[in-house]
Amino acid sequence: AGDDYWHQDYARRMIAELDGNPDAVCAVSRVAFVRGGEIVETSTGTEALVGARIENLCYYLQSPNDNSRMYGVFRTEVAQRAFPTRDFHAFDWAFCAGTLLEGTHIEVPEILMWRDRTESSRYTEYVRRDAKRAINRIFPMLPLTVDLLKRLKVPRTYPVLRELVWLN
């Protein structure tokens, strides 16, 4: 994204992590949010997810947080399969969830990426802009849910369905 900055060795370091962890499909560093050139907080959305796949998926869906992991380095084939075929609010959450169906996400515990801090009210504006039908205003994560269930065919287990209902 245009408001994100990587350390000059970011890509090399993330690729090295993926090369050393064959079960991992994503490598991401810690991320700092900046405003006016100053760090205002660090990301809560890059922690490693290295358990069982459904466990990782449910944990992720419980709290996608700021989803800085979206800007990690992914294995190409996995990223291509996981990337949504259409745009919708929280498509990045669908993408990350889709990659978790195929492997783990690892975190380099060092800040190697900086992102401009977007106010949370902007995301509310995006939902209002994108929600063309009343049902999408009531259930703003419905397109995400449909994408996960139909396109990515996430397992329809009680824990997964519970997290999807909770998101909505």
mmCIF file of N, CA and C in Angstrom, residues 13-126:
data_model
loop_
_atom_site.group_PDB
_atom_site.id
_atom_site.type_symbol
_atom_site.label_atom_id
_atom_site.label_comp_id
_atom_site.label_asym_id
_atom_site.label_seq_id
_atom_site.Cartn_x
_atom_site.Cartn_y
_atom_site.Cartn_z
ATOM 1 N N ARG A 13 14.539 -10.887 4.288
ATOM 2 C CA ARG A 13 14.379 -11.540 5.593
ATOM 3 C C ARG A 13 13.131 -12.417 5.634
ATOM 4 N N MET A 14 12.021 -11.943 5.040
ATOM 5 C CA MET A 14 10.794 -12.736 5.061
ATOM 6 C C MET A 14 10.944 -13.986 4.187
ATOM 7 N N ILE A 15 11.594 -13.837 3.029
ATOM 8 C CA ILE A 15 11.830 -14.990 2.158
ATOM 9 C C ILE A 15 12.723 -16.008 2.854
ATOM 10 N N ALA A 16 13.732 -15.553 3.568
ATOM 11 C CA ALA A 16 14.605 -16.461 4.313
ATOM 12 C C ALA A 16 13.805 -17.218 5.382
ATOM 13 N N GLU A 17 12.876 -16.535 6.034
ATOM 14 C CA GLU A 17 12.031 -17.200 7.034
ATOM 15 C C GLU A 17 11.161 -18.271 6.381
ATOM 16 N N LEU A 18 10.585 -17.951 5.237
ATOM 17 C CA LEU A 18 9.773 -18.944 4.523
ATOM 18 C C LEU A 18 10.627 -20.123 4.066
ATOM 19 N N ASP A 19 11.827 -19.836 3.580
ATOM 20 C CA ASP A 19 12.720 -20.907 3.143
ATOM 21 C C ASP A 19 13.069 -21.841 4.299
ATOM 22 N N GLY A 20 13.172 -21.296 5.507
ATOM 23 C CA GLY A 20 13.522 -22.098 6.676
ATOM 24 C C GLY A 20 12.350 -22.748 7.381
ATOM 25 N N ASN A 21 11.132 -22.456 6.931
ATOM 26 C CA ASN A 21 9.924 -22.990 7.560
ATOM 27 C C ASN A 21 8.969 -23.490 6.485
ATOM 28 N N PRO A 22 9.133 -24.724 6.031
ATOM 29 C CA PRO A 22 8.336 -25.217 4.907
ATOM 30 C C PRO A 22 6.833 -25.272 5.164
ATOM 31 N N ASP A 23 6.381 -25.335 6.416
ATOM 32 C CA ASP A 23 4.945 -25.347 6.712
ATOM 33 C C ASP A 23 4.339 -23.952 6.676
ATOM 34 N N ALA A 24 5.186 -22.933 6.684
ATOM 35 C CA ALA A 24 4.697 -21.554 6.708
ATOM 36 C C ALA A 24 4.326 -21.091 5.304
ATOM 37 N N VAL A 25 3.209 -20.370 5.214
ATOM 38 C CA VAL A 25 2.791 -19.788 3.940
ATOM 39 C C VAL A 25 2.906 -18.268 3.964
ATOM 40 N N CYS A 26 3.164 -17.695 5.149
ATOM 41 C CA CYS A 26 3.312 -16.245 5.299
ATOM 42 C C CYS A 26 4.398 -15.956 6.319
ATOM 43 N N ALA A 27 5.209 -14.960 6.023
ATOM 44 C CA ALA A 27 6.174 -14.423 6.983
ATOM 45 C C ALA A 27 5.956 -12.923 7.042
ATOM 46 N N VAL A 28 5.829 -12.410 8.251
ATOM 47 C CA VAL A 28 5.594 -10.982 8.445
ATOM 48 C C VAL A 28 6.384 -10.537 9.671
ATOM 49 N N SER A 29 6.846 -9.302 9.639
ATOM 50 C CA SER A 29 7.555 -8.770 10.802
ATOM 51 C C SER A 29 6.567 -8.046 11.700
ATOM 52 N N ARG A 30 7.056 -7.599 12.840
ATOM 53 C CA ARG A 30 6.257 -6.683 13.657
ATOM 54 C C ARG A 30 6.098 -5.398 12.838
ATOM 55 N N VAL A 31 5.042 -4.650 13.139
ATOM 56 C CA VAL A 31 4.713 -3.443 12.386
ATOM 57 C C VAL A 31 4.465 -2.300 13.365
ATOM 58 N N ALA A 32 4.986 -1.136 13.031
ATOM 59 C CA ALA A 32 4.716 0.066 13.825
ATOM 60 C C ALA A 32 3.798 0.978 13.025
ATOM 61 N N PHE A 33 2.826 1.570 13.723
ATOM 62 C CA PHE A 33 1.954 2.563 13.099
ATOM 63 C C PHE A 33 2.503 3.940 13.404
ATOM 64 N N VAL A 34 2.536 4.779 12.366
ATOM 65 C CA VAL A 34 3.091 6.118 12.519
ATOM 66 C C VAL A 34 2.058 7.175 12.137
ATOM 67 N N ARG A 35 2.196 8.314 12.759
ATOM 68 C CA ARG A 35 1.390 9.485 12.422
ATOM 69 C C ARG A 35 2.334 10.677 12.547
ATOM 70 N N GLY A 36 2.450 11.443 11.473
ATOM 71 C CA GLY A 36 3.338 12.594 11.497
ATOM 72 C C GLY A 36 4.787 12.225 11.740
ATOM 73 N N GLY A 37 5.178 11.036 11.263
ATOM 74 C CA GLY A 37 6.566 10.602 11.405
ATOM 75 C C GLY A 37 6.915 9.988 12.755
ATOM 76 N N GLU A 38 5.950 9.937 13.676
ATOM 77 C CA GLU A 38 6.185 9.373 15.013
ATOM 78 C C GLU A 38 5.440 8.055 15.174
ATOM 79 N N ILE A 39 6.075 7.088 15.827
ATOM 80 C CA ILE A 39 5.402 5.822 16.122
ATOM 81 C C ILE A 39 4.348 6.078 17.195
ATOM 82 N N VAL A 40 3.092 5.681 16.884
ATOM 83 C CA VAL A 40 2.006 5.888 17.848
ATOM 84 C C VAL A 40 1.552 4.580 18.490
ATOM 85 N N GLU A 41 1.824 3.458 17.854
ATOM 86 C CA GLU A 41 1.521 2.152 18.432
ATOM 87 C C GLU A 41 2.136 1.067 17.574
ATOM 88 N N THR A 42 2.164 -0.143 18.107
ATOM 89 C CA THR A 42 2.636 -1.280 17.327
ATOM 90 C C THR A 42 1.450 -2.195 17.028
ATOM 91 N N SER A 43 1.596 -2.937 15.975
ATOM 92 C CA SER A 43 0.529 -3.800 15.497
ATOM 93 C C SER A 43 0.249 -4.936 16.475
ATOM 94 N N THR A 44 -1.017 -5.327 16.499
ATOM 95 C CA THR A 44 -1.405 -6.533 17.223
ATOM 96 C C THR A 44 -1.826 -7.617 16.237
ATOM 97 N N GLY A 45 -1.639 -7.350 14.955
ATOM 98 C CA GLY A 45 -2.136 -8.266 13.932
ATOM 99 C C GLY A 45 -1.083 -9.038 13.178
ATOM 100 N N THR A 46 0.080 -9.282 13.794
ATOM 101 C CA THR A 46 1.128 -10.023 13.089
ATOM 102 C C THR A 46 1.607 -11.254 13.851
ATOM 103 N N GLU A 47 0.998 -11.547 14.978
ATOM 104 C CA GLU A 47 1.509 -12.653 15.777
ATOM 105 C C GLU A 47 1.512 -13.954 14.989
ATOM 106 N N ALA A 48 2.429 -14.825 15.349
ATOM 107 C CA ALA A 48 2.557 -16.107 14.664
ATOM 108 C C ALA A 48 1.302 -16.944 14.889
ATOM 109 N N LEU A 49 0.900 -17.657 13.866
ATOM 110 C CA LEU A 49 -0.210 -18.604 13.939
ATOM 111 C C LEU A 49 0.345 -19.932 13.444
ATOM 112 N N VAL A 50 0.815 -20.740 14.373
ATOM 113 C CA VAL A 50 1.564 -21.940 14.010
ATOM 114 C C VAL A 50 0.940 -23.224 14.544
ATOM 115 N N GLY A 51 -0.327 -23.155 14.954
ATOM 116 C CA GLY A 51 -1.026 -24.350 15.424
ATOM 117 C C GLY A 51 -1.652 -25.112 14.270
ATOM 118 N N ALA A 52 -2.668 -25.895 14.608
ATOM 119 C CA ALA A 52 -3.420 -26.640 13.595
ATOM 120 C C ALA A 52 -4.196 -25.639 12.729
ATOM 121 N N ARG A 53 -4.461 -25.996 11.511
ATOM 122 C CA ARG A 53 -5.051 -25.048 10.550
ATOM 123 C C ARG A 53 -6.401 -24.493 10.990
ATOM 124 N N ILE A 54 -7.321 -25.316 11.418
ATOM 125 C CA ILE A 54 -8.636 -24.823 11.833
ATOM 126 C C ILE A 54 -8.505 -24.006 13.114
ATOM 127 N N GLU A 55 -7.624 -24.432 13.993
ATOM 128 C CA GLU A 55 -7.361 -23.655 15.219
ATOM 129 C C GLU A 55 -6.820 -22.267 14.858
ATOM 130 N N ASN A 56 -5.887 -22.205 13.934
ATOM 131 C CA ASN A 56 -5.341 -20.919 13.481
ATOM 132 C C ASN A 56 -6.419 -20.051 12.841
ATOM 133 N N LEU A 57 -7.252 -20.662 12.001
ATOM 134 C CA LEU A 57 -8.316 -19.932 11.328
ATOM 135 C C LEU A 57 -9.288 -19.344 12.347
ATOM 136 N N CYS A 58 -9.709 -20.139 13.309
ATOM 137 C CA CYS A 58 -10.657 -19.656 14.317
ATOM 138 C C CYS A 58 -10.030 -18.553 15.163
ATOM 139 N N TYR A 59 -8.788 -18.721 15.532
ATOM 140 C CA TYR A 59 -8.109 -17.700 16.323
ATOM 141 C C TYR A 59 -8.038 -16.393 15.538
ATOM 142 N N TYR A 60 -7.701 -16.497 14.267
ATOM 143 C CA TYR A 60 -7.624 -15.312 13.417
ATOM 144 C C TYR A 60 -8.990 -14.638 13.300
ATOM 145 N N LEU A 61 -10.036 -15.401 13.045
ATOM 146 C CA LEU A 61 -11.370 -14.834 12.881
ATOM 147 C C LEU A 61 -11.901 -14.209 14.170
ATOM 148 N N GLN A 62 -11.401 -14.654 15.313
ATOM 149 C CA GLN A 62 -11.813 -14.051 16.587
ATOM 150 C C GLN A 62 -11.396 -12.600 16.660
ATOM 151 N N SER A 63 -10.255 -12.285 16.043
ATOM 152 C CA SER A 63 -9.753 -10.927 16.152
ATOM 153 C C SER A 63 -8.748 -10.636 15.037
ATOM 154 N N PRO A 64 -9.250 -10.320 13.836
ATOM 155 C CA PRO A 64 -8.329 -10.008 12.743
ATOM 156 C C PRO A 64 -7.481 -8.765 13.020
ATOM 157 N N ASN A 65 -7.876 -7.977 14.026
ATOM 158 C CA ASN A 65 -7.138 -6.782 14.430
ATOM 159 C C ASN A 65 -6.887 -5.864 13.248
ATOM 160 N N ASP A 66 -5.693 -5.328 13.173
ATOM 161 C CA ASP A 66 -5.375 -4.373 12.121
ATOM 162 C C ASP A 66 -4.932 -5.063 10.835
ATOM 163 N N ASN A 67 -4.826 -6.357 10.874
ATOM 164 C CA ASN A 67 -4.479 -7.193 9.726
ATOM 165 C C ASN A 67 -3.207 -6.770 9.003
ATOM 166 N N SER A 68 -2.209 -6.384 9.759
ATOM 167 C CA SER A 68 -0.921 -6.052 9.143
ATOM 168 C C SER A 68 -0.284 -7.263 8.477
ATOM 169 N N ARG A 69 -0.710 -8.461 8.850
ATOM 170 C CA ARG A 69 -0.147 -9.660 8.211
ATOM 171 C C ARG A 69 -0.426 -9.673 6.708
ATOM 172 N N MET A 70 -1.448 -8.958 6.276
ATOM 173 C CA MET A 70 -1.778 -8.869 4.844
ATOM 174 C C MET A 70 -0.571 -8.375 4.040
ATOM 175 N N TYR A 71 0.301 -7.617 4.688
ATOM 176 C CA TYR A 71 1.444 -7.034 3.999
ATOM 177 C C TYR A 71 2.719 -7.836 4.203
ATOM 178 N N GLY A 72 2.559 -9.073 4.658
ATOM 179 C CA GLY A 72 3.700 -9.968 4.771
ATOM 180 C C GLY A 72 4.078 -10.507 3.399
ATOM 181 N N VAL A 73 4.979 -11.456 3.399
ATOM 182 C CA VAL A 73 5.396 -12.134 2.177
ATOM 183 C C VAL A 73 4.768 -13.527 2.208
ATOM 184 N N PHE A 74 4.058 -13.867 1.139
ATOM 185 C CA PHE A 74 3.319 -15.122 1.052
ATOM 186 C C PHE A 74 3.896 -16.001 -0.042
ATOM 187 N N ARG A 75 3.714 -17.288 0.114
ATOM 188 C CA ARG A 75 4.061 -18.208 -0.967
ATOM 189 C C ARG A 75 3.110 -17.923 -2.134
ATOM 190 N N THR A 76 3.661 -17.806 -3.311
ATOM 191 C CA THR A 76 2.915 -17.329 -4.476
ATOM 192 C C THR A 76 1.663 -18.147 -4.768
ATOM 193 N N GLU A 77 1.796 -19.465 -4.856
ATOM 194 C CA GLU A 77 0.654 -20.297 -5.233
ATOM 195 C C GLU A 77 -0.460 -20.207 -4.198
ATOM 196 N N VAL A 78 -0.092 -20.159 -2.937
ATOM 197 C CA VAL A 78 -1.073 -20.045 -1.859
ATOM 198 C C VAL A 78 -1.791 -18.702 -1.964
ATOM 199 N N ALA A 79 -1.033 -17.638 -2.177
ATOM 200 C CA ALA A 79 -1.629 -16.306 -2.291
ATOM 201 C C ALA A 79 -2.577 -16.232 -3.483
ATOM 202 N N GLN A 80 -2.208 -16.845 -4.589
ATOM 203 C CA GLN A 80 -3.067 -16.814 -5.770
ATOM 204 C C GLN A 80 -4.390 -17.531 -5.516
ATOM 205 N N ARG A 81 -4.334 -18.662 -4.812
ATOM 206 C CA ARG A 81 -5.574 -19.407 -4.521
ATOM 207 C C ARG A 81 -6.439 -18.666 -3.498
ATOM 208 N N ALA A 82 -5.818 -17.968 -2.568
ATOM 209 C CA ALA A 82 -6.552 -17.335 -1.472
ATOM 210 C C ALA A 82 -7.133 -15.974 -1.845
ATOM 211 N N PHE A 83 -6.574 -15.319 -2.856
ATOM 212 C CA PHE A 83 -6.997 -13.955 -3.151
ATOM 213 C C PHE A 83 -8.419 -13.929 -3.691
ATOM 214 N N PRO A 84 -9.298 -13.123 -3.099
ATOM 215 C CA PRO A 84 -10.693 -13.062 -3.557
ATOM 216 C C PRO A 84 -10.802 -12.665 -5.024
ATOM 217 N N THR A 85 -11.836 -13.171 -5.658
ATOM 218 C CA THR A 85 -12.058 -12.907 -7.078
ATOM 219 C C THR A 85 -12.838 -11.622 -7.310
ATOM 220 N N ARG A 86 -13.343 -11.024 -6.226
ATOM 221 C CA ARG A 86 -14.043 -9.743 -6.338
ATOM 222 C C ARG A 86 -13.724 -8.913 -5.102
ATOM 223 N N ASP A 87 -13.988 -7.626 -5.191
ATOM 224 C CA ASP A 87 -13.727 -6.702 -4.089
ATOM 225 C C ASP A 87 -14.933 -6.645 -3.145
ATOM 226 N N PHE A 88 -14.671 -6.633 -1.859
ATOM 227 C CA PHE A 88 -15.706 -6.444 -0.843
ATOM 228 C C PHE A 88 -15.019 -5.993 0.437
ATOM 229 N N HIS A 89 -15.802 -5.409 1.339
ATOM 230 C CA HIS A 89 -15.247 -4.968 2.616
ATOM 231 C C HIS A 89 -14.637 -6.178 3.322
ATOM 232 N N ALA A 90 -13.425 -6.021 3.790
ATOM 233 C CA ALA A 90 -12.668 -7.057 4.508
ATOM 234 C C ALA A 90 -12.171 -8.178 3.587
ATOM 235 N N PHE A 91 -11.985 -7.872 2.295
ATOM 236 C CA PHE A 91 -11.425 -8.887 1.398
ATOM 237 C C PHE A 91 -10.051 -9.327 1.879
ATOM 238 N N ASP A 92 -9.316 -8.413 2.559
ATOM 239 C CA ASP A 92 -8.000 -8.778 3.070
ATOM 240 C C ASP A 92 -8.108 -9.818 4.176
ATOM 241 N N TRP A 93 -9.185 -9.780 4.953
ATOM 242 C CA TRP A 93 -9.395 -10.810 5.972
ATOM 243 C C TRP A 93 -9.657 -12.154 5.292
ATOM 244 N N ALA A 94 -10.436 -12.137 4.205
ATOM 245 C CA ALA A 94 -10.701 -13.376 3.463
ATOM 246 C C ALA A 94 -9.398 -13.944 2.908
ATOM 247 N N PHE A 95 -8.560 -13.063 2.383
ATOM 248 C CA PHE A 95 -7.279 -13.500 1.844
ATOM 249 C C PHE A 95 -6.436 -14.189 2.922
ATOM 250 N N CYS A 96 -6.276 -13.527 4.062
ATOM 251 C CA CYS A 96 -5.451 -14.111 5.126
ATOM 252 C C CYS A 96 -6.055 -15.402 5.656
ATOM 253 N N ALA A 97 -7.386 -15.426 5.812
ATOM 254 C CA ALA A 97 -8.047 -16.656 6.258
ATOM 255 C C ALA A 97 -7.795 -17.778 5.254
ATOM 256 N N GLY A 98 -7.887 -17.460 3.972
ATOM 257 C CA GLY A 98 -7.639 -18.461 2.948
ATOM 258 C C GLY A 98 -6.234 -19.025 2.993
ATOM 259 N N THR A 99 -5.267 -18.187 3.279
ATOM 260 C CA THR A 99 -3.891 -18.695 3.361
ATOM 261 C C THR A 99 -3.704 -19.582 4.583
ATOM 262 N N LEU A 100 -4.427 -19.290 5.658
ATOM 263 C CA LEU A 100 -4.319 -20.115 6.865
ATOM 264 C C LEU A 100 -4.865 -21.525 6.656
ATOM 265 N N LEU A 101 -5.715 -21.702 5.659
ATOM 266 C CA LEU A 101 -6.208 -23.046 5.345
ATOM 267 C C LEU A 101 -5.101 -23.925 4.767
ATOM 268 N N GLU A 102 -4.014 -23.291 4.320
ATOM 269 C CA GLU A 102 -2.948 -24.042 3.659
ATOM 270 C C GLU A 102 -1.640 -24.109 4.438
ATOM 271 N N GLY A 103 -1.533 -23.364 5.522
ATOM 272 C CA GLY A 103 -0.284 -23.419 6.276
ATOM 273 C C GLY A 103 -0.258 -22.377 7.374
ATOM 274 N N THR A 104 0.887 -22.256 7.990
ATOM 275 C CA THR A 104 1.035 -21.369 9.137
ATOM 276 C C THR A 104 1.563 -19.994 8.726
ATOM 277 N N HIS A 105 1.428 -19.059 9.649
ATOM 278 C CA HIS A 105 1.983 -17.710 9.487
ATOM 279 C C HIS A 105 3.022 -17.518 10.576
ATOM 280 N N ILE A 106 4.197 -17.074 10.191
ATOM 281 C CA ILE A 106 5.246 -16.835 11.177
ATOM 282 C C ILE A 106 5.537 -15.340 11.276
ATOM 283 N N GLU A 107 6.000 -14.952 12.446
ATOM 284 C CA GLU A 107 6.298 -13.543 12.690
ATOM 285 C C GLU A 107 7.771 -13.383 13.035
ATOM 286 N N VAL A 108 8.405 -12.422 12.391
ATOM 287 C CA VAL A 108 9.752 -12.002 12.769
ATOM 288 C C VAL A 108 9.543 -10.950 13.858
ATOM 289 N N PRO A 109 10.004 -11.196 15.079
ATOM 290 C CA PRO A 109 9.670 -10.319 16.212
ATOM 291 C C PRO A 109 10.485 -9.024 16.266
ATOM 292 N N GLU A 110 10.563 -8.389 15.140
ATOM 293 C CA GLU A 110 11.329 -7.146 15.021
ATOM 294 C C GLU A 110 10.542 -6.207 14.106
ATOM 295 N N ILE A 111 10.498 -4.935 14.421
ATOM 296 C CA ILE A 111 9.774 -3.983 13.573
ATOM 297 C C ILE A 111 10.590 -3.721 12.311
ATOM 298 N N LEU A 112 10.047 -4.200 11.193
ATOM 299 C CA LEU A 112 10.687 -4.011 9.888
ATOM 300 C C LEU A 112 9.726 -3.382 8.881
ATOM 301 N N MET A 113 8.562 -2.952 9.397
ATOM 302 C CA MET A 113 7.573 -2.310 8.545
ATOM 303 C C MET A 113 6.875 -1.214 9.332
ATOM 304 N N TRP A 114 6.553 -0.130 8.633
ATOM 305 C CA TRP A 114 5.869 1.008 9.242
ATOM 306 C C TRP A 114 4.669 1.342 8.367
ATOM 307 N N ARG A 115 3.519 1.589 9.012
ATOM 308 C CA ARG A 115 2.294 1.932 8.288
ATOM 309 C C ARG A 115 1.726 3.222 8.843
ATOM 310 N N ASP A 116 1.186 4.062 7.961
ATOM 311 C CA ASP A 116 0.458 5.239 8.437
ATOM 312 C C ASP A 116 -0.778 4.748 9.176
ATOM 313 N N ARG A 117 -1.089 5.379 10.293
ATOM 314 C CA ARG A 117 -2.243 4.985 11.108
ATOM 315 C C ARG A 117 -3.525 5.516 10.482
ATOM 316 N N THR A 118 -4.440 4.607 10.130
ATOM 317 C CA THR A 118 -5.745 4.982 9.596
ATOM 318 C C THR A 118 -6.739 4.987 10.750
ATOM 319 N N GLU A 119 -7.486 6.048 10.863
ATOM 320 C CA GLU A 119 -8.494 6.131 11.917
ATOM 321 C C GLU A 119 -9.571 5.075 11.682
ATOM 322 N N SER A 120 -10.041 4.447 12.750
ATOM 323 C CA SER A 120 -11.039 3.389 12.627
ATOM 324 C C SER A 120 -12.335 3.893 11.997
ATOM 325 N N SER A 121 -12.640 5.174 12.143
ATOM 326 C CA SER A 121 -13.860 5.727 11.540
ATOM 327 C C SER A 121 -13.846 5.606 10.015
ATOM 328 N N ARG A 122 -12.655 5.564 9.429
ATOM 329 C CA ARG A 122 -12.559 5.405 7.967
ATOM 330 C C ARG A 122 -13.145 4.068 7.523
ATOM 331 N N TYR A 123 -12.949 3.024 8.337
ATOM 332 C CA TYR A 123 -13.472 1.713 7.979
ATOM 333 C C TYR A 123 -14.997 1.699 8.043
ATOM 334 N N THR A 124 -15.558 2.444 8.985
ATOM 335 C CA THR A 124 -17.009 2.587 9.048
ATOM 336 C C THR A 124 -17.511 3.266 7.776
ATOM 337 N N GLU A 125 -16.794 4.272 7.319
ATOM 338 C CA GLU A 125 -17.147 4.946 6.069
ATOM 339 C C GLU A 125 -17.097 3.973 4.891
ATOM 340 N N TYR A 126 -16.091 3.087 4.870
ATOM 341 C CA TYR A 126 -15.979 2.119 3.785
ATOM 342 C C TYR A 126 -17.180 1.182 3.761
#
